[in-house]
Short mmCIF file of C-alpha atoms in Angstrom, two decimals:
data_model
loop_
_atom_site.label_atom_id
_atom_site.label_comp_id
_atom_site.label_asym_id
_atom_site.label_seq_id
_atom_site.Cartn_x
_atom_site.Cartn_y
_atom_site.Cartn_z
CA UNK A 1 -13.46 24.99 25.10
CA UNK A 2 -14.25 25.26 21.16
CA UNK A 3 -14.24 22.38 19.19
CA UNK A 4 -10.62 22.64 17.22
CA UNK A 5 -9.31 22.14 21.45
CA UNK A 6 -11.38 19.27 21.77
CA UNK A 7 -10.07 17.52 18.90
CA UNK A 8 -6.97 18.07 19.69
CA UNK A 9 -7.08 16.98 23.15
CA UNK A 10 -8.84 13.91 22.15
CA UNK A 11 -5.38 11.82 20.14
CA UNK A 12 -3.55 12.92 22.74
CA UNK A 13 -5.20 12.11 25.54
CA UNK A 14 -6.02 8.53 23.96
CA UNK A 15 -2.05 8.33 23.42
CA UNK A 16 -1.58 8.65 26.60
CA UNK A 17 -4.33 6.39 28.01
CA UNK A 18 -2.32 4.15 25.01
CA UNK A 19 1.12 4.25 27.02
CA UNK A 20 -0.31 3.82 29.95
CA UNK A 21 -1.60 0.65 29.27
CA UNK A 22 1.61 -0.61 28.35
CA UNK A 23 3.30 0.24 31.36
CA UNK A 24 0.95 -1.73 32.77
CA UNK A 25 1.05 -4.59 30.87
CA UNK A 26 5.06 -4.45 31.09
CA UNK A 27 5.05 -4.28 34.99
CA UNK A 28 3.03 -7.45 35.04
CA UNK A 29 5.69 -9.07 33.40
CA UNK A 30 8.14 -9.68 36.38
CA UNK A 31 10.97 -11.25 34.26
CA UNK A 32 10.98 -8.09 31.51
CA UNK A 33 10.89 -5.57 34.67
CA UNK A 34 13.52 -7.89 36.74
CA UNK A 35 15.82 -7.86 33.31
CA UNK A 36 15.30 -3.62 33.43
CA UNK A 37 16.46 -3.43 36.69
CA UNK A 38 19.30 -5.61 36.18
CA UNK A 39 20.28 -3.89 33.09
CA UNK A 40 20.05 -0.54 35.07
CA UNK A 41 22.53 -2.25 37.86
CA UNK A 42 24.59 -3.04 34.62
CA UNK A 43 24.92 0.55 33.52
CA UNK A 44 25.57 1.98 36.87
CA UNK A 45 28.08 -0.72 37.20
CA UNK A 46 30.28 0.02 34.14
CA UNK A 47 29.81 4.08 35.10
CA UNK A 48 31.17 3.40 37.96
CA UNK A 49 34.37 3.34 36.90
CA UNK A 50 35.27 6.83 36.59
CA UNK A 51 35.18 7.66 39.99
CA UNK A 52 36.72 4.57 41.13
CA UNK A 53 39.30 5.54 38.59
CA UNK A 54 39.62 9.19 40.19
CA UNK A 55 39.03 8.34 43.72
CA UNK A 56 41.67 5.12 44.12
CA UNK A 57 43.90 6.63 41.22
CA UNK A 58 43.83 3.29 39.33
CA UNK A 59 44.92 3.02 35.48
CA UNK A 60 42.83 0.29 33.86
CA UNK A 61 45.58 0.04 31.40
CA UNK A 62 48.75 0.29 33.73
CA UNK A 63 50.61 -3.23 34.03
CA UNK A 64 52.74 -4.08 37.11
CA UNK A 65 54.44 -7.54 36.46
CA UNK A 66 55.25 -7.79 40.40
CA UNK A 67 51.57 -7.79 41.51
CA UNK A 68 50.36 -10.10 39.08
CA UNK A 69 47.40 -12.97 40.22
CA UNK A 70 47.04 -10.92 43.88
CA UNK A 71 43.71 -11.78 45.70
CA UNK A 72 41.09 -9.45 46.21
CA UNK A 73 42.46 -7.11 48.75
CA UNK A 74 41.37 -3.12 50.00
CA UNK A 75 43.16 -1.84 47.21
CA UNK A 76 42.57 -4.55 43.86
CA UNK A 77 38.64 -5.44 45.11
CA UNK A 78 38.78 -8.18 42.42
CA UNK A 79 42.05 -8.87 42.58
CA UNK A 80 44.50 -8.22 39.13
CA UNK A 81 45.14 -10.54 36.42
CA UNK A 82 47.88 -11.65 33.95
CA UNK A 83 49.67 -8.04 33.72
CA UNK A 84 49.17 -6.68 37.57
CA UNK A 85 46.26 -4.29 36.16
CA UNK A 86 42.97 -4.05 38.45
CA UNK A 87 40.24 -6.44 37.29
CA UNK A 88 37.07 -4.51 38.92
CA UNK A 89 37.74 -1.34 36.91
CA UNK A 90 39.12 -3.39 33.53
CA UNK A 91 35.46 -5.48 34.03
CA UNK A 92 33.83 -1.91 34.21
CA UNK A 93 35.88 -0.31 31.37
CA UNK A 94 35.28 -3.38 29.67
CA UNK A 95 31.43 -3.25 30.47
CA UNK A 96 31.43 0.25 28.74
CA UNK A 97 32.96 -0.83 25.56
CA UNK A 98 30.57 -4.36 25.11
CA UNK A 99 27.64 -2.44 25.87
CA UNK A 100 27.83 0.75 23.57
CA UNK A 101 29.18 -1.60 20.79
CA UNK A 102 25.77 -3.25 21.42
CA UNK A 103 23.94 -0.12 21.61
CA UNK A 104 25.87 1.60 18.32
CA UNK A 105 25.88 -1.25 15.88
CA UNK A 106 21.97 -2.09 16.65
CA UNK A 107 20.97 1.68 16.08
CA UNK A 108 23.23 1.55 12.88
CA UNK A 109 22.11 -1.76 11.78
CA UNK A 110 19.02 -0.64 12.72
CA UNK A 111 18.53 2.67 10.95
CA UNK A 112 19.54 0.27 7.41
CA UNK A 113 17.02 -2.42 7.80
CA UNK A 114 14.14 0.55 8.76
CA UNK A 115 14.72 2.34 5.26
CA UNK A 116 14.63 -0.88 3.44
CA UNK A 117 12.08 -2.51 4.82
CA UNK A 118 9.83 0.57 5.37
CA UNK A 119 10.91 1.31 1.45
CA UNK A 120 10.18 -2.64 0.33
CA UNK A 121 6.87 -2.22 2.21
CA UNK A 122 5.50 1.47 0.53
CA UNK A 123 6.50 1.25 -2.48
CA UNK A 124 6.20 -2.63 -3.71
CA UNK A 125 6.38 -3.81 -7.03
CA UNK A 126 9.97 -4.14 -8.13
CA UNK A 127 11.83 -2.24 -5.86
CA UNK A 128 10.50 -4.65 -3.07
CA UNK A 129 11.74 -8.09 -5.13
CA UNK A 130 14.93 -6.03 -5.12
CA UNK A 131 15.29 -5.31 -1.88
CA UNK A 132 13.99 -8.38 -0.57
CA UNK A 133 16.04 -10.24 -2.85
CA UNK A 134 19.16 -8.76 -1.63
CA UNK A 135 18.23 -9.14 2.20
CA UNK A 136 17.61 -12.80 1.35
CA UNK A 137 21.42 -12.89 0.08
CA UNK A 138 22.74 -11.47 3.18
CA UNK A 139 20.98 -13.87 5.35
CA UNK A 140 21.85 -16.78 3.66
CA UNK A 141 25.68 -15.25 4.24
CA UNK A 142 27.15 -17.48 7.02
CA UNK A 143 27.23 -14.60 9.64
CA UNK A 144 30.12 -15.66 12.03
CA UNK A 145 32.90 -16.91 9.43
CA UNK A 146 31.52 -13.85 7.64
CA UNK A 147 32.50 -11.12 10.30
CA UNK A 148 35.76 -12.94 11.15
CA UNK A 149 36.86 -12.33 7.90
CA UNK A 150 35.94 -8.70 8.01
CA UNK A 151 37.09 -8.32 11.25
CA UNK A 152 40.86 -9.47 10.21
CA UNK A 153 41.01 -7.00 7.38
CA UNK A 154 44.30 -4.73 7.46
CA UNK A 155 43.19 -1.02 7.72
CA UNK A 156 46.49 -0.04 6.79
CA UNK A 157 46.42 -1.52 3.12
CA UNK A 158 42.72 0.93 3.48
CA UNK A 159 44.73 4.30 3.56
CA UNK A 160 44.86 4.36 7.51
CA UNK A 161 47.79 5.10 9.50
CA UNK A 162 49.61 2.12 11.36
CA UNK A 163 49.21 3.96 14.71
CA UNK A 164 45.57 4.14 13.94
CA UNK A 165 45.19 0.68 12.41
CA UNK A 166 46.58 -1.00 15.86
CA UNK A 167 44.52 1.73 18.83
CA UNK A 168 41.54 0.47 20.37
CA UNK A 169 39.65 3.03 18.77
CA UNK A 170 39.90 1.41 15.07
CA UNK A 171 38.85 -2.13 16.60
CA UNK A 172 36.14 -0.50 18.41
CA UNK A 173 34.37 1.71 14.80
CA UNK A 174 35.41 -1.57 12.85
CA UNK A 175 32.99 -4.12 14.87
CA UNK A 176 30.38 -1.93 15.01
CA UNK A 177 30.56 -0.90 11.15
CA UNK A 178 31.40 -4.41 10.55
CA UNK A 179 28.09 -5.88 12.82
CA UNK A 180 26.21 -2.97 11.44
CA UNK A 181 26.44 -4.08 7.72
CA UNK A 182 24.96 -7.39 7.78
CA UNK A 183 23.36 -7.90 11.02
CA UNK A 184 20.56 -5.35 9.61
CA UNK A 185 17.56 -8.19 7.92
CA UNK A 186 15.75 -9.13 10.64
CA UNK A 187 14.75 -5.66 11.25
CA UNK A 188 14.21 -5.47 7.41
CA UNK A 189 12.06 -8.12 6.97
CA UNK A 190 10.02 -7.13 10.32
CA UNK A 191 9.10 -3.29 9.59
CA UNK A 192 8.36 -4.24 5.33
CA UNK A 193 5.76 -7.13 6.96
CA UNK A 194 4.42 -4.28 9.25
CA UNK A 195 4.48 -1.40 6.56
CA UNK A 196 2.49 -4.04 4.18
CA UNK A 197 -0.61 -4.00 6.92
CA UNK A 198 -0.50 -0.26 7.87
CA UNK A 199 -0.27 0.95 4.40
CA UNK A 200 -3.70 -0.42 3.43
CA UNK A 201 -5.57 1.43 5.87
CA UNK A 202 -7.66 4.35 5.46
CA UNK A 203 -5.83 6.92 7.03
CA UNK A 204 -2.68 6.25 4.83
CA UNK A 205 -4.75 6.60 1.31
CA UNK A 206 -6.30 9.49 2.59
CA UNK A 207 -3.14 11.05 3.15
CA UNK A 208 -1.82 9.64 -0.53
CA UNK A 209 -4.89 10.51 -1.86
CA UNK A 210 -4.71 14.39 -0.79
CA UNK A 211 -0.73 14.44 -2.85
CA UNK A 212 1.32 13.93 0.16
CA UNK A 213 4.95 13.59 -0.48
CA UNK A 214 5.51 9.61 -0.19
CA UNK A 215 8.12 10.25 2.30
CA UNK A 216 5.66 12.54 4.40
CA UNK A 217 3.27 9.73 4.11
CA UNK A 218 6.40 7.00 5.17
CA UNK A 219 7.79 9.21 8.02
CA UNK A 220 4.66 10.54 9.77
CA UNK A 221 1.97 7.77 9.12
CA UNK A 222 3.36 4.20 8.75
CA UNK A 223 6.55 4.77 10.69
CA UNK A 224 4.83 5.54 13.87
CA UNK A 225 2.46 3.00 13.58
CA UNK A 226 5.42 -0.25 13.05
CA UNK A 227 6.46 0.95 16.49
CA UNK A 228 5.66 -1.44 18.31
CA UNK A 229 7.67 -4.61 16.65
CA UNK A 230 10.67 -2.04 15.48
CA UNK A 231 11.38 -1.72 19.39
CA UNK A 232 10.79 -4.97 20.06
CA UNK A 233 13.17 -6.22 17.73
CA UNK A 234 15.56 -3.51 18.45
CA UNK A 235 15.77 -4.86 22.18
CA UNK A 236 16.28 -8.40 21.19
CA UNK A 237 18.96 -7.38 18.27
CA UNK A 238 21.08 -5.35 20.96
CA UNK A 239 22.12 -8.76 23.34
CA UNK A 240 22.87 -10.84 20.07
CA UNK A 241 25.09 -7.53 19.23
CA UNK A 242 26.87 -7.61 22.64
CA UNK A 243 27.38 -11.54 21.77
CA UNK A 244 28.90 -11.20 18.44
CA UNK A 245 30.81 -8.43 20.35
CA UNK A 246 32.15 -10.81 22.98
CA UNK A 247 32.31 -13.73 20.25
CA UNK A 248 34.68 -11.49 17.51
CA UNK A 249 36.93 -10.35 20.71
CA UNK A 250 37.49 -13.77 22.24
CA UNK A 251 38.62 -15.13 18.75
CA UNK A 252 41.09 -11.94 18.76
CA UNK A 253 39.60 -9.91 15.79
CA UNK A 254 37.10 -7.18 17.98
CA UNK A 255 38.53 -4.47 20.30
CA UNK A 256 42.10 -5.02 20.25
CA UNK A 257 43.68 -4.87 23.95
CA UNK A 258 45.01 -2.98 25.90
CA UNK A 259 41.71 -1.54 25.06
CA UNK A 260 39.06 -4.10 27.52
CA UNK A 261 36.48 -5.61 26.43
CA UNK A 262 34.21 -8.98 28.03
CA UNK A 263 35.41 -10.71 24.72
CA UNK A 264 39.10 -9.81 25.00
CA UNK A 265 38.99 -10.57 28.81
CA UNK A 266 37.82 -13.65 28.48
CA UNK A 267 40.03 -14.46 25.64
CA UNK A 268 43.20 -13.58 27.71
CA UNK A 269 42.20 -16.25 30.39
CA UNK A 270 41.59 -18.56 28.08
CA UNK A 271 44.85 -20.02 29.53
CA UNK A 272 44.48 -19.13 33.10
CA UNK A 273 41.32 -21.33 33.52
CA UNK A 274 43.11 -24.10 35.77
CA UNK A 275 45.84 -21.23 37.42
CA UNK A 276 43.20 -18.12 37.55
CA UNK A 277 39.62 -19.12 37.26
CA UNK A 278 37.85 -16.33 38.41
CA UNK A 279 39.33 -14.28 35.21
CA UNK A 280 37.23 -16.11 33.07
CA UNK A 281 34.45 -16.30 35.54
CA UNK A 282 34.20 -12.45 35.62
CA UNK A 283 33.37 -11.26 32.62
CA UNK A 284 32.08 -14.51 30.98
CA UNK A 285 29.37 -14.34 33.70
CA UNK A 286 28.75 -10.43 32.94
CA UNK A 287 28.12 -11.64 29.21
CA UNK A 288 25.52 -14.46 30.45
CA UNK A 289 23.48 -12.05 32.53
CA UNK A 290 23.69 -9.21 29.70
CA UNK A 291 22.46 -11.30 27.11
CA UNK A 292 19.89 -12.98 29.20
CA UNK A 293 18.40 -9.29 30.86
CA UNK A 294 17.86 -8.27 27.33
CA UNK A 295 16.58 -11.03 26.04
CA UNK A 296 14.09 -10.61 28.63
CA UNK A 297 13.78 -7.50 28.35
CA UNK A 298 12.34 -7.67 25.02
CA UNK A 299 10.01 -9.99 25.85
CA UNK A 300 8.45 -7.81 28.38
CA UNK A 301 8.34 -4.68 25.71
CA UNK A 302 6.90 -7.06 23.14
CA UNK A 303 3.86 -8.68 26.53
CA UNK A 304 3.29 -4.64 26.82
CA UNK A 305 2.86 -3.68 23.15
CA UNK A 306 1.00 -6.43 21.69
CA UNK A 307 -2.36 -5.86 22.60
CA UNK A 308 -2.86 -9.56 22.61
CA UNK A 309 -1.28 -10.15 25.74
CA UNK A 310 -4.33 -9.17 28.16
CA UNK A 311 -6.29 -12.23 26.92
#
């Protein structure tokens, strides 16, 4: 083997003897690998819906006034709520909309607070009291009040069609555009605090030293070595997400129903608590557990990358 193989080998090898070690750590942390496994139940939970859809020819959306409040029976498992529609497949339809809100609006929130802080970090000097300056601003914006207000903006006075304005699709893109556009500084403030330390090693003036692009430098020397707390706080971000989710559809201004979502569920038997319990019990439990898994979760990822944790 000449030596150009060897050194090759040699990173990768180590990377992998890297991972490893953090799938170790992470499996000795028995609430982060309980919260996986529960998320994983979540997921197959909410997929489940198509085939129950297909199979039992059920329309999460269909309302039949004459079966309305039935018990759980062969053919409504959970029984059916206010409208006659099936509340097993509206929880998993539901399920499917709260959790890719989370997942959407914490990769686009995400993506924004990773170029500014990664930016604020590098480059310093002015730009950073800029940046940081206006990420201070938006966290001193009172968050709630803030995306209520956003969320009860009238598309149609914003060039969009009336049909459009009122589908489930428009409240869907608006809370994750809305979510995505402030709930961005913790990540911000977490990768510049990160890019600060790695940009003062060795291996990053080396590479600035020899004229790499500052970009190059950004995107193939500091980025993947912030890793570790940009997942970490990527995990955690995702179940406050799904909360603000649930929290913006319960006060009526998220996904606007027929269209299901855990918020808008459990804002429609807001009324039905002493008549229909268990419509509020559904999905306000299914938020709970969601939050809590990931929450957990990241606590886990953050045991298995912070080398700290084995002492």
């Amino acid at each position: 083997m000449s030596s150009s193989t060897v050194a090759l080998a040699a990173p990768t090898e180590a990377a992998v003897s890297v991972w490893r070690l953090r799938l170790r750590r992470f499996r000795r942390h028995r609430a982060g690998v309980a919260a996986l496994v529960v998320l994983l139940l979540l997921v197959l939970f909410v997929l489940a819906a198509f085939p129950i859809e297909h199979v039992m020819g059920i329309d999460p959306d269909a309302t039949d006034l004459l079966s309305r409040y039935e018990p759980p029976s062969a053919q409504h498992w959970l029984g059916t709520d206010e409208a006659g529609r099936d509340e097993l497949v509206r929880l998993m339809v539901g399920g499917q909309i709260s959790l890719l809100v989370g997942l959407l609006a914490t990769v686009a929130g995400g993506v924004i607070g990773l170029l500014i802080g990664v930016c604020s970090g590098y480059f310093g000097g002015k730009l950073d009291s800029v940046l940081m300056r206006f990420t201070d601003g938006v966290i001193t914006l009172p968050l709630l009040p803030l995306l209520i207000v956003l969320g009860a903006l009238d598309l149609t006075k914003l060039g969009f069609s009336p049909d459009f304005a009122h589908s489930g699709a428009a409240g869907f893109w608006r809370i994750v555009i809305i979510i995505a556009i402030v709930d961005w500084t913790g990540i911000a403030r977490i990768v510049r605090a990160a890019t600060l330390a790695v940009k003062e090693h060795d291996y990053v003036r080396a590479a600035r030293a020899s004229g790499a692009n500052a970009w190059y430098v950004m995107g193939s020397h500091v980025l993947p070595n912030v890793a570790t707390p940009i997942i970490v706080a990527f995990t955690l971000t995702v179940g406050r997400v799904i909360l603000f989710e649930s929290v913006l559809s319960f006060l009526g201004f998220g996904v606007v129903p027929p269209t299901p979502s855990w918020g808008n569920m459990l804002n429609n038997a807001q009324e039905l608590v002493t008549t229909a319990p268990a419509l509020a019990v559904y999905p306000g439990l299914l938020i709970f557990i969601t939050v809590i898994a990931v929450n957990f979760l990241g606590d886990g990822l953050q045991h298995a990358f912070d080398p700290r944790s084995e002492r």
